[in-house]
Coordinates of C-alpha atoms in Angstrom, one line a residue:
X23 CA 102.5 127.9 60.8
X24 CA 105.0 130.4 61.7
X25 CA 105.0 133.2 64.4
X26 CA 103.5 135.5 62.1
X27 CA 100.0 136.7 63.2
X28 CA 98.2 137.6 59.8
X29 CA 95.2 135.6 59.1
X30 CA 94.5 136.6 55.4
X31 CA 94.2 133.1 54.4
X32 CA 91.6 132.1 56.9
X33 CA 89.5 135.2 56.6
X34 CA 89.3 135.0 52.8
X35 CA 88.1 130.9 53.1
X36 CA 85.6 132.3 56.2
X37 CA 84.1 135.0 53.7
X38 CA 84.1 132.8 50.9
X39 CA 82.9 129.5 52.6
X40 CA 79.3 130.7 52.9
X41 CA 78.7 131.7 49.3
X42 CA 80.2 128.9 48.3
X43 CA 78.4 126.7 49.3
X44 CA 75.1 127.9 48.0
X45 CA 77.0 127.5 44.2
X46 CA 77.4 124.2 45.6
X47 CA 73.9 123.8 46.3
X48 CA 73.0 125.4 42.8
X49 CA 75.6 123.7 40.2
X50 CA 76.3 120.5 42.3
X51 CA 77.7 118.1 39.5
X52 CA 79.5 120.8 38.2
X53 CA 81.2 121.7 41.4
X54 CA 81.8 118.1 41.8
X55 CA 83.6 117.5 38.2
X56 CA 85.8 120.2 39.4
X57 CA 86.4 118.6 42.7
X58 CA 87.4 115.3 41.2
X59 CA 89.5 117.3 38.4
X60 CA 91.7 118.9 41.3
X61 CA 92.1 115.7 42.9
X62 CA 93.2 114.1 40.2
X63 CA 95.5 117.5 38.6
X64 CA 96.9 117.6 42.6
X65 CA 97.7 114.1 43.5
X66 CA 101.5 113.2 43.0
X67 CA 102.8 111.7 40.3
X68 CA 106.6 113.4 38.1
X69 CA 105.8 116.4 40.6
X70 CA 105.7 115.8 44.7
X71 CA 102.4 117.7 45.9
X72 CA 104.2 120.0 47.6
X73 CA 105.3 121.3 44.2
X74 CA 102.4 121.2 42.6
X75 CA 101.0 123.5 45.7
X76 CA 104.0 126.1 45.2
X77 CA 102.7 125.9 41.4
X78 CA 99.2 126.5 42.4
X79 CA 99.8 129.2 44.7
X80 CA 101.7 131.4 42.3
X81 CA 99.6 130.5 39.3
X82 CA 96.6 131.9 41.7
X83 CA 99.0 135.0 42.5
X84 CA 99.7 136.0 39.0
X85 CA 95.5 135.5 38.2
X86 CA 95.3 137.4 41.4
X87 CA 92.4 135.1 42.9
X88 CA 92.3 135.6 46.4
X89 CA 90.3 131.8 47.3
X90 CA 92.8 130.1 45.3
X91 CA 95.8 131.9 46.9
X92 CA 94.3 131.1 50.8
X93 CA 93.5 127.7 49.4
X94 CA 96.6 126.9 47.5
X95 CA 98.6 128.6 50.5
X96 CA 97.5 125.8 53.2
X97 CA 97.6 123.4 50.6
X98 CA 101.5 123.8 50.6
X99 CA 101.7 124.0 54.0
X100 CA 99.8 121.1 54.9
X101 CA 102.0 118.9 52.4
X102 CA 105.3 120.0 53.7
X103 CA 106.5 123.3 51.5
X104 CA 108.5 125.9 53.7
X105 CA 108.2 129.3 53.6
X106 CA 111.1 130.2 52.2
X107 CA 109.5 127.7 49.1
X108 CA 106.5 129.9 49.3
X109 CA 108.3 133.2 48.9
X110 CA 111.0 132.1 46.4
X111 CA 107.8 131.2 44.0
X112 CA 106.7 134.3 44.9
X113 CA 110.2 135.5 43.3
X114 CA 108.7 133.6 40.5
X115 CA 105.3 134.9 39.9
X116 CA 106.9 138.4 40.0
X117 CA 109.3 137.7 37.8
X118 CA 106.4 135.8 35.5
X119 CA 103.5 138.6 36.3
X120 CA 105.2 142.2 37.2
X121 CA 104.1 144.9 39.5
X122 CA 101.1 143.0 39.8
X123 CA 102.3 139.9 42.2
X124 CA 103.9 142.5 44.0
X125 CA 100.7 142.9 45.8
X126 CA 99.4 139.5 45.9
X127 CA 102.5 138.0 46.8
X128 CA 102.4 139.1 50.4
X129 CA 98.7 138.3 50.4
X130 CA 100.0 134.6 49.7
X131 CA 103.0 135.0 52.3
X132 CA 100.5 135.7 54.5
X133 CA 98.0 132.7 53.8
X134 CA 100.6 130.3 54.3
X135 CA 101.6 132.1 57.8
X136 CA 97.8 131.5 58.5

């Protein structure tokens, strides 16, 4: 984490934790097939996870989901991206969405400062 105070990452997981988990509680196998289908999509194999975090987080960015973008941030912190990899794929999902990432860009700036 850098010296950055924002905490958009942590207060999107905090608000979406709770209600989360009652879909877990409701749809359990589903939730579950999805779990085991991001372990599987995230692990490292041609592409360091790192990269496939920096793919996720702009991905989530340009389909402006705010859970995937805090979740997708810390992801690519905890595996080692920097932030200068988070905002030049930010550069990217602009460049790939538009006006649009323009907002949720910062938002994932922000995650990863988190």
């Amino acid at each position: 984490m850098s010296e950055h105070t924002h905490a958009y990452g942590s207060d999107v997981a905090n608000t979406l934790a709770p209600i989360a988990r009652e879909l877990r509680h409701e749809i359990p196998d589903t939730v579950k097939a999805f779990a085991d289908l991001h372990k599987v999509a995230m692990a490292a194999g041609a592409l360091d996870e790192a990269t496939k975090e920096l793919l996720a987080l702009a991905i989530a960015v340009t389909r402006q989901c705010d859970g995937c973008i805090a979740s997708h941030a810390r992801g690519a912190a905890r595996k080692g991206a920097t932030r200068a990899q988070v905002a030049e794929a930010m550069g990217v999902a602009i460049l790939m969405n538009g006006g649009t990432a323009t907002v949720y860009g910062p938002r994932a700036l922000a995650a990863y400062d988190d």
